[in-house]
Coordinates of C-alpha atoms and ligand atoms in Angstrom, one line a residue:
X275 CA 5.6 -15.2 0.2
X276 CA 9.6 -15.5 0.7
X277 CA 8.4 -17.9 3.8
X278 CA 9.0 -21.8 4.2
X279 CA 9.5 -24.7 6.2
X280 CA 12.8 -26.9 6.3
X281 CA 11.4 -29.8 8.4
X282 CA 9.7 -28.3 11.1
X283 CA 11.3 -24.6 11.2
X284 CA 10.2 -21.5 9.3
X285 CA 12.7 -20.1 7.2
X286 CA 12.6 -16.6 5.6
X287 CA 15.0 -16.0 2.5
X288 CA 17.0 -19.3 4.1
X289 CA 17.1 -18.1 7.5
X290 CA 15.7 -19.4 10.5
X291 CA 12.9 -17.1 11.9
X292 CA 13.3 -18.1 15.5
X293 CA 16.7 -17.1 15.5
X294 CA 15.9 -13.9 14.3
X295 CA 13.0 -13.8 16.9
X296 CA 14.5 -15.4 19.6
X297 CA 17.4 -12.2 19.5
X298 CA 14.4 -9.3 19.0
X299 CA 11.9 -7.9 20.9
X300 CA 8.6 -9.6 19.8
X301 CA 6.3 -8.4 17.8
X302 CA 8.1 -6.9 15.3
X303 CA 8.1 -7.2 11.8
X304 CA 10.1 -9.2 8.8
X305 CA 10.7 -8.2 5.5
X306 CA 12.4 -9.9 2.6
X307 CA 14.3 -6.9 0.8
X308 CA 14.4 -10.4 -1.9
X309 CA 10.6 -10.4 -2.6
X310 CA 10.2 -6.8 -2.4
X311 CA 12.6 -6.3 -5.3
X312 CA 10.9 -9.7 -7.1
X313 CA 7.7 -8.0 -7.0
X314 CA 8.8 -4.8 -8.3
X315 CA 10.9 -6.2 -10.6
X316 CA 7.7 -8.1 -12.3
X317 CA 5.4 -5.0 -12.4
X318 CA 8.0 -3.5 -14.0
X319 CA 8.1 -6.2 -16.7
X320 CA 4.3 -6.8 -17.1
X321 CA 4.1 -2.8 -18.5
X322 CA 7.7 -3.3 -20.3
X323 CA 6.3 -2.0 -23.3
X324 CA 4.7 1.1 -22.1
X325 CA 7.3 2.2 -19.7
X326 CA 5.4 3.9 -17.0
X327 CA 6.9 6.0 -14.1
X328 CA 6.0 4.0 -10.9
X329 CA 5.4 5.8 -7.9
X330 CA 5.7 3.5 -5.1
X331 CA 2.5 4.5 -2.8
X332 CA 4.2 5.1 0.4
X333 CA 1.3 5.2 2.9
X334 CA 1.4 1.3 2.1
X335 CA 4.7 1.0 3.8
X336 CA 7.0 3.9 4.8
X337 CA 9.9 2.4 6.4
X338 CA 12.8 4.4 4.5
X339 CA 15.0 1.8 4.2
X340 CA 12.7 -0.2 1.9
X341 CA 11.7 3.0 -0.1
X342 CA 16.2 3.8 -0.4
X343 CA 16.2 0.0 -1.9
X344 CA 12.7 0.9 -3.9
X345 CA 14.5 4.5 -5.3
X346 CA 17.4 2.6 -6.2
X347 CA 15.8 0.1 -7.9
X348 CA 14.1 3.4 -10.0
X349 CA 10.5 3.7 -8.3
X350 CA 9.2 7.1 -7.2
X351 CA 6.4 7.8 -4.6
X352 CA 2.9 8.6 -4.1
X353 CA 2.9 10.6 -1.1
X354 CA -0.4 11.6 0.7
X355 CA 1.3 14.0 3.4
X356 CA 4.0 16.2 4.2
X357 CA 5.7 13.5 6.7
X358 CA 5.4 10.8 3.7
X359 CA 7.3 13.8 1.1
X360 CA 9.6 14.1 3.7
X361 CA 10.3 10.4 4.2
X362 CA 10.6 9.7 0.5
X363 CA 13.0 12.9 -0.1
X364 CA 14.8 11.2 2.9
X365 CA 15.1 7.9 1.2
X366 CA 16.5 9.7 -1.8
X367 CA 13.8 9.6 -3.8
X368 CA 14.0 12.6 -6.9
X369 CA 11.2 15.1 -6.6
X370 CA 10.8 14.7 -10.8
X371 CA 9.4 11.5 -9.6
X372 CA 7.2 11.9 -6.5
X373 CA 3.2 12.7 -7.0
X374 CA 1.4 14.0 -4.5
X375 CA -1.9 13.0 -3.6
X376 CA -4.7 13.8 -1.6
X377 CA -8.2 15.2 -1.0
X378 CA -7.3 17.6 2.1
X379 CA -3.7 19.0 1.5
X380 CA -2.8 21.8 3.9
X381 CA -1.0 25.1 3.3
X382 CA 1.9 24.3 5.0
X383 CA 1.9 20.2 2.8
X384 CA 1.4 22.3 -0.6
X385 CA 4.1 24.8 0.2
X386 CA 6.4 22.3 0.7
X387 CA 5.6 20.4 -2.3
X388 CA 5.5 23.2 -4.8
X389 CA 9.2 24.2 -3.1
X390 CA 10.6 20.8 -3.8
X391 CA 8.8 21.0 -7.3
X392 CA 7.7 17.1 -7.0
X393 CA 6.3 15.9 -10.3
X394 CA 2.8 16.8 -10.0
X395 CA 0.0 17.2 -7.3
X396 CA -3.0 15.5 -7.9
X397 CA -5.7 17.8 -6.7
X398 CA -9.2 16.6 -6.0
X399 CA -10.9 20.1 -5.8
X400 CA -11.0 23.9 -7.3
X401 CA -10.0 25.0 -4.2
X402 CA -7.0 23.5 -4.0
X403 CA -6.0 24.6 -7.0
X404 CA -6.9 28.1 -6.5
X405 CA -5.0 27.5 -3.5
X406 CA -2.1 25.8 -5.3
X407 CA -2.0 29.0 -8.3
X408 CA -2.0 31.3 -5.3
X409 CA 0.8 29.7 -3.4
X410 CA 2.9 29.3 -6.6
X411 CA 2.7 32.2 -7.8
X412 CA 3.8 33.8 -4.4
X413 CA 7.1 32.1 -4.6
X414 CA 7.3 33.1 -8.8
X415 CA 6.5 29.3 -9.6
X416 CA 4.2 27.1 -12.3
X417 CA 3.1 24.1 -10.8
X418 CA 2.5 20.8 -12.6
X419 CA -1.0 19.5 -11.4
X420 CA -2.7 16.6 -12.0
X421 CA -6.9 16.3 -11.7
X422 CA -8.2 13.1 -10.1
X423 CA -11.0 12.2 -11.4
X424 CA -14.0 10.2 -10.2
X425 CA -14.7 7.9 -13.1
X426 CA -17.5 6.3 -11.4
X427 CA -16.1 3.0 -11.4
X428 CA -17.5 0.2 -8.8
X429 CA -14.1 -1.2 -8.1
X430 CA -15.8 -4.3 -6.7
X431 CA -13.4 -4.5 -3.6
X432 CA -14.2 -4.2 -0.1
X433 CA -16.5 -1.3 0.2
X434 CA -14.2 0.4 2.8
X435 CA -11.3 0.6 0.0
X436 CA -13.3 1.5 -3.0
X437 CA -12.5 5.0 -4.1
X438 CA -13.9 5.6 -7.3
X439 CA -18.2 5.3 -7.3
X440 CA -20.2 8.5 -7.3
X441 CA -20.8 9.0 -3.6
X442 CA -17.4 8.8 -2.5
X443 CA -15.3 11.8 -1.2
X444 CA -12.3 11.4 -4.1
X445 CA -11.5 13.2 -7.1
X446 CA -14.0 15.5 -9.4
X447 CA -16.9 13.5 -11.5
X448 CA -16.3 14.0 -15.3
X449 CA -19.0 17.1 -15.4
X450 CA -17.0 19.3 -13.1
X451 CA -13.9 18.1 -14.0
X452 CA -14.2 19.6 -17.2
X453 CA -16.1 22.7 -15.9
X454 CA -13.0 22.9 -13.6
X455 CA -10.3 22.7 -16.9
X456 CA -12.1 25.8 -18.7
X457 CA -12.3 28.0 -15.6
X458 CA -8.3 27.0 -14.5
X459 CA -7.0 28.3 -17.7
X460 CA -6.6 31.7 -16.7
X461 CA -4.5 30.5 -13.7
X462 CA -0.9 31.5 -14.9
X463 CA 0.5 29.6 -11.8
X464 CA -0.6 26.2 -12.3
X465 CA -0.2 23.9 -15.6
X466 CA -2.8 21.1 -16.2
X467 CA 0.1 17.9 -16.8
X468 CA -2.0 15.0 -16.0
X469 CA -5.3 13.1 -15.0
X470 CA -5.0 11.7 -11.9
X471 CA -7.3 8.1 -10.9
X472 CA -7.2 5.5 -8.3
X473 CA -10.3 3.9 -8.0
X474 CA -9.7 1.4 -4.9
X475 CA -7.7 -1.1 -3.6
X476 CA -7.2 -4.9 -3.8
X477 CA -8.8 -5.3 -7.3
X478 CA -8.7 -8.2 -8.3
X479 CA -10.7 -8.2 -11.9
X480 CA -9.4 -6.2 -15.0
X481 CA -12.9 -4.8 -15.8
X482 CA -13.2 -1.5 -13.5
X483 CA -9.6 -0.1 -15.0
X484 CA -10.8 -0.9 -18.5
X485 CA -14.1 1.5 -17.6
X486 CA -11.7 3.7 -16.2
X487 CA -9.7 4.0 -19.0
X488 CA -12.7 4.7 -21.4
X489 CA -14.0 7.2 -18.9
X490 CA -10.6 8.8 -19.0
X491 CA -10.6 8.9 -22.7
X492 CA -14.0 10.7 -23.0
X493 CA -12.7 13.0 -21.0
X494 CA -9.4 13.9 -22.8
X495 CA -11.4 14.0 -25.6
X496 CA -14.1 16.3 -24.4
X497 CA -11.3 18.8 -22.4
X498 CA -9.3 19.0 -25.6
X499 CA -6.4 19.3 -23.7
X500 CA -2.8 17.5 -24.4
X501 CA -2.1 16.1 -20.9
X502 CA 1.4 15.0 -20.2
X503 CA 0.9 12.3 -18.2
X504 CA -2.1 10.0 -17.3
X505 CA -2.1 8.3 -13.7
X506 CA -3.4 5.3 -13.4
X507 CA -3.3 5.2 -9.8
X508 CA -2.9 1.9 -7.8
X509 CA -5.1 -1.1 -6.3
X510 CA -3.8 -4.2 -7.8
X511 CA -4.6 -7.0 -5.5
X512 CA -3.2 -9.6 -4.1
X513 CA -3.1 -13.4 -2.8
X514 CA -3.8 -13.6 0.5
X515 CA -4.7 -17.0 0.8
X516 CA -4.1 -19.6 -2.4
X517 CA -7.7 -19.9 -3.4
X518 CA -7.7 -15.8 -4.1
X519 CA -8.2 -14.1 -7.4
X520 CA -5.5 -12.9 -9.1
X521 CA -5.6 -9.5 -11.8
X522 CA -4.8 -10.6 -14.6
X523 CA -1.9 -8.1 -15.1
X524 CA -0.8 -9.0 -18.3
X525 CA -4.1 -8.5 -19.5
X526 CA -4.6 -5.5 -18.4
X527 CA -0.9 -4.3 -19.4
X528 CA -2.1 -4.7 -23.0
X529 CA -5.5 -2.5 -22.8
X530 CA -3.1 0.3 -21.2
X531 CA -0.2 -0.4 -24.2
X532 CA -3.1 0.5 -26.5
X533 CA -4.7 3.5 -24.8
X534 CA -1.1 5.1 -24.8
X535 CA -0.9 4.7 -28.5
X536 CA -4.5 6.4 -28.5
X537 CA -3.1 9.5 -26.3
X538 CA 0.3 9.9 -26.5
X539 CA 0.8 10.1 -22.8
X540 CA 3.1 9.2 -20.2
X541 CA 1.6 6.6 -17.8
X542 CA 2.2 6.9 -13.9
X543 CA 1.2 3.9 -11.7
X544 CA 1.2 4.0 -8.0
X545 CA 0.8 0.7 -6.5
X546 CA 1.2 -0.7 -2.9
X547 CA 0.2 -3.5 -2.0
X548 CA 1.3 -5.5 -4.9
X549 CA 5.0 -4.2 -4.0
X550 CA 5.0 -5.0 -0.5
X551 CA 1.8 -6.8 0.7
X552 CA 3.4 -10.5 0.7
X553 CA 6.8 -9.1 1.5
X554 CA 6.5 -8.9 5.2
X555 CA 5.2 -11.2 8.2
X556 CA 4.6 -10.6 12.0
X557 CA 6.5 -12.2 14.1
X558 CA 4.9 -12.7 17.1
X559 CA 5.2 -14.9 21.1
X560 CA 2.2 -16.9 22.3
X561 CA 1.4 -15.3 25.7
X562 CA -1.2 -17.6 27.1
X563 CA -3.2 -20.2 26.0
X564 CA -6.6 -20.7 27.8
X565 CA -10.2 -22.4 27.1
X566 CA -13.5 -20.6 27.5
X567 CA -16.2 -22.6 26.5
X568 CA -15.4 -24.5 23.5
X569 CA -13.0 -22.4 22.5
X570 CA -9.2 -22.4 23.0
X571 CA -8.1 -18.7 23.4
X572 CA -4.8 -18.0 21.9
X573 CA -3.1 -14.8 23.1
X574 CA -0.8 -12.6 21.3
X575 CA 1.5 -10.4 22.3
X576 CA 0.9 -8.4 18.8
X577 CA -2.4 -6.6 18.3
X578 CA -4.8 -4.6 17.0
X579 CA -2.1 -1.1 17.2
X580 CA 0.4 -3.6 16.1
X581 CA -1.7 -4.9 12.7
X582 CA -4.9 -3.2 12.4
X583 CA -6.3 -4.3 8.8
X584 CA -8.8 -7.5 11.1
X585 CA -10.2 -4.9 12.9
X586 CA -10.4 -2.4 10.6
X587 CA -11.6 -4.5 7.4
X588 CA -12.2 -7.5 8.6
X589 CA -9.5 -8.9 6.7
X590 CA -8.3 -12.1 7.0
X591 CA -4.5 -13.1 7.5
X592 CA -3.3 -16.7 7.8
X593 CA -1.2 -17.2 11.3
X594 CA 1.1 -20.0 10.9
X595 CA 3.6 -21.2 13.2
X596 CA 7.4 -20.4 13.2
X597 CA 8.3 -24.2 14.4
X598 CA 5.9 -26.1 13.3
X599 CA 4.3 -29.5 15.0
X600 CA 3.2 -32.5 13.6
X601 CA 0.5 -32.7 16.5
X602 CA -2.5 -30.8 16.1
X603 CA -4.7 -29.4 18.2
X604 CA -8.5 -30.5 17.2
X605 CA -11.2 -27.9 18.5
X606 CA -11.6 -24.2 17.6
X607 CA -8.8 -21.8 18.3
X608 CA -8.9 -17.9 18.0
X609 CA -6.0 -15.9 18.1
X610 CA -6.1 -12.6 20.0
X611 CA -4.7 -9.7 20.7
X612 CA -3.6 -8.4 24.2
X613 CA -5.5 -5.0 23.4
X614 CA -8.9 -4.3 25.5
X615 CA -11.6 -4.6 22.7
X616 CA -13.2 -7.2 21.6
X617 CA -12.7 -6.3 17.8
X618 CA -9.0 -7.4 19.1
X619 CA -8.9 -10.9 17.1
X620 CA -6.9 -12.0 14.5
X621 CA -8.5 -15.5 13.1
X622 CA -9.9 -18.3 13.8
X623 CA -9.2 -22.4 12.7
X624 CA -10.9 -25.3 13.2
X625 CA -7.6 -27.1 13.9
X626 CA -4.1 -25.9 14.4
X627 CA -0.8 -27.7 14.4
X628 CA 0.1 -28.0 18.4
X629 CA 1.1 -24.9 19.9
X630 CA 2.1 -23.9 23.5
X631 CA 3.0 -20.4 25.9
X632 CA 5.9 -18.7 24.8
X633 CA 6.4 -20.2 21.1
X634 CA 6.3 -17.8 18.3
X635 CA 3.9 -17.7 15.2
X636 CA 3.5 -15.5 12.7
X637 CA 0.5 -13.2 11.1
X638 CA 1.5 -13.8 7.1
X639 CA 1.0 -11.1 4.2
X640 CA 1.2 -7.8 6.4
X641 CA 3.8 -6.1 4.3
X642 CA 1.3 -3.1 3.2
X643 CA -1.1 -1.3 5.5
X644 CA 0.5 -3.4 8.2
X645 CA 3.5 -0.9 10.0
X646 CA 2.0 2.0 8.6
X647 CA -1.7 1.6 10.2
X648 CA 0.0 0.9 13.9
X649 CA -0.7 3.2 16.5
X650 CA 0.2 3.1 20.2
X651 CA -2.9 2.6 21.5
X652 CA -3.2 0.9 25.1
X653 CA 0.1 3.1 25.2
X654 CA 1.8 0.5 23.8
X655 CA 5.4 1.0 21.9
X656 CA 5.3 0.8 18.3
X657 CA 6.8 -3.1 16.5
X658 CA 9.9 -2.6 15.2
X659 CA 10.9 -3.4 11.8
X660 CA 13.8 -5.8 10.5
X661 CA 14.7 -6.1 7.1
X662 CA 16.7 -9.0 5.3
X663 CA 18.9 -8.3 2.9
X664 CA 21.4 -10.6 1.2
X665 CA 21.5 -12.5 4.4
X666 CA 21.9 -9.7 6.6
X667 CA 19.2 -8.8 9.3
X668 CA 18.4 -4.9 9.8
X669 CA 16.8 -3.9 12.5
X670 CA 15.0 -0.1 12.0
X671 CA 13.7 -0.2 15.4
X672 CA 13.6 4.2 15.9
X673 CA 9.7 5.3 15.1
X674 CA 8.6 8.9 15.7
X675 CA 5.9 7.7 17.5
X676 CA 8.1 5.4 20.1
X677 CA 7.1 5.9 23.9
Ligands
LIG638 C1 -3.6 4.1 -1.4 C2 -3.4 4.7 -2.8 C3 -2.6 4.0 -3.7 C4 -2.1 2.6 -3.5 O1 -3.1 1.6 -3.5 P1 -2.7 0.0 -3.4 O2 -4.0 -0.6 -3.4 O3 -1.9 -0.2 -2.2 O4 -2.0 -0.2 -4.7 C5 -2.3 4.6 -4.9 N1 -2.8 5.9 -5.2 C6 -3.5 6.6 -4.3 C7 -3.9 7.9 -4.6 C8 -3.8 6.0 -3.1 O5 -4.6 6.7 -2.2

């Protein structure tokens, strides 16, 4: 995290957070355009010697001025919707290097993407494809398609964001898959480029992409087909507290140099959360502090619309404080939201540096599936989102959703 303490104050890329929050409407969020660039900066380097195309996944974080900086910088996009394509053409981003996934693309989402000729579209059915050889060859058009395939693959992350075992709703299982490649070749609208996978997300061991990449290689071999591309999909995890496992990247970067040599293809990735995840904070005021029971309540004035991921996962995100005490407060504490559900809560501690009514702290590590998961439920308007840059604060405060 791009987030530290001089003395008593927070600091983010050397500035002072409660400047920044003391002149914004709280809760918003921070980015450090520094760390984003870091991060994908050192993914780039750990697969230096395959020299993948990286497709940023945008519904991780789809604010457009950090996917402008991410294009510049050379990612693409993995888009899962017609308002992410349109966000990611927006930021500049060349079609040649957008992928489009998704189980349930519509009509009106295919159309546009087969129009913009994006790189490929990973389908996950035969009916989209039918549908996808139908549209294309309406508008006189052969469209690069990738198959996402179910390797069968327990991703060992939190069952809510594993993707790739048997009985979930993604991709085709090897059987069909191939099944699927015979009976497509008579489509003269649609060209088989690529196999699609992304088997879950926040892995943090090497071993489910290295059955992955055996299952994929059975099934090049089986299909007899030379694919262009093979895409690797996403999921690297994170640290979201110290004591977490890390992937061991590096590791992993060598098993995919050698099945490249093995197939001769080009390598997509699409992460997320390893791009942005520790890249952004929630900055947040201390409404009220009250005690029932045992228990000292500590209300937000973010919630669950605001960051959804506790509620929706369970997750856990470290709250620290922007000026920090050297008091403590002994006994447990929960931070809450304002919202009207109980799954409205944040974390609990044990102990907590001194904190009082109107002071600001911050919800750490909620650069991915933070913004992009907010709703405006309770009617509530959406956070905005500042960016620092080079010592400059942006504020990108306009949402669609805005009330
Ligand atoms: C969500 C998703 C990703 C990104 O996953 P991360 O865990 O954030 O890296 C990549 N590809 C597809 C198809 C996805 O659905």
């Amino acid at each position: 995290m791009s987030l530290n303490y001089k003395g008593q104050n927070l600091f983010i890329d050397n500035i002072q957070v409660k400047g920044i929050a003391r002149k914004n409407v709280t809760p918003f969020y921070l980015y450090s355009y520094k760390k984003i660039k870091d991060n994908f900066e050192t993914f780039c380097n750990y697969f230096k010697n395959v020299n993948p195309l990286v497709c940023f996944s945008v519904k991780s974080n789809s604010n457009v001025s950090i996917l402008t900086e991410l294009g510049k910088l050379g990612s693409g996009a993995d888009v899962v919707s017609e308002g992410e394509l349109l966000k990611a053409l927006k930021a500049k981003i060349n079609p040649k290097k957008i992928v489009f996934s998704g189980v349930g693309k519509t009509d009106s989402e295919l159309r546009l993407a087969i129009k913009k000729r994006v790189l490929l579209i990973n389908v996950e059915s035969e009916s989209e494809a039918l549908l996808i050889n139908k549209i294309s060859k309406k508008m006189n058009r052969v469209t690069s398609i990738g198959i996402r395939l179910n390797p069968n693959v327990d991703a060992k992350t939190l069952s809510k964001i594993s993707t790739g075992k048997l009985d979930s709703k993604f991709g085709l299982l090897s059987t069909n898959l191939l099944k699927f490649c015979k009976s497509s070749r008579y489509l003269k609208n649609i060209k088989i480029s690529a196999i699609s996978v992304h088997i879950g997300s926040q892995i943090t061991s090497v071993a489910p992409y290295k059955r992955t990449l055996n299952a994929i290689k059975k099934i090049i071999k089986l299909s007899k087909i030379n694919f262009d591309y093979i895409d690797l999909g996403g999921g690297f995890g994170i640290q979201y507290k110290k004591k977490d496992k890390k992937i061991d990247i590096k590791n992993y970067s060598v098993l995919v140099r050698k099945f490249q040599k093995e197939t001769n293809c080009k390598i997509i990735f699409e992460p997320g959360r390893y791009i942005v995840g520790n890249t952004g904070s929630l900055i947040s005021k201390i409404v009220f502090i009250k005690k029932n029971g045992n228990k000292y309540f500590v209300i937000l004035d973010a919630g669950m619309n605001d960051f959804m991921r506790p509620a929706l996962y369970n997750a856990k995100h470290e709250i620290i404080s922007v000026s920090k005490s050297k008091k403590r407060i002994n006994g447990n504490i929960e931070f809450v939201g304002p919202i009207c559900e109980s799954t409205d809560t944040f974390l609990k501690y044990k102990n907590f540096p001194f904190i009082k009514e109107g002071e600001y702290v911050t919800i750490t590590n909620v650069g991915a599936y933070g913004s992009t998961l907010s709703s405006n439920y309770n009617t509530r308007p959406l956070a905005s989102e500042i960016i620092i840059k080079k010592g400059n604060i942006k504020n990108n405060s306009k949402k669609t959703k805005d009330c």
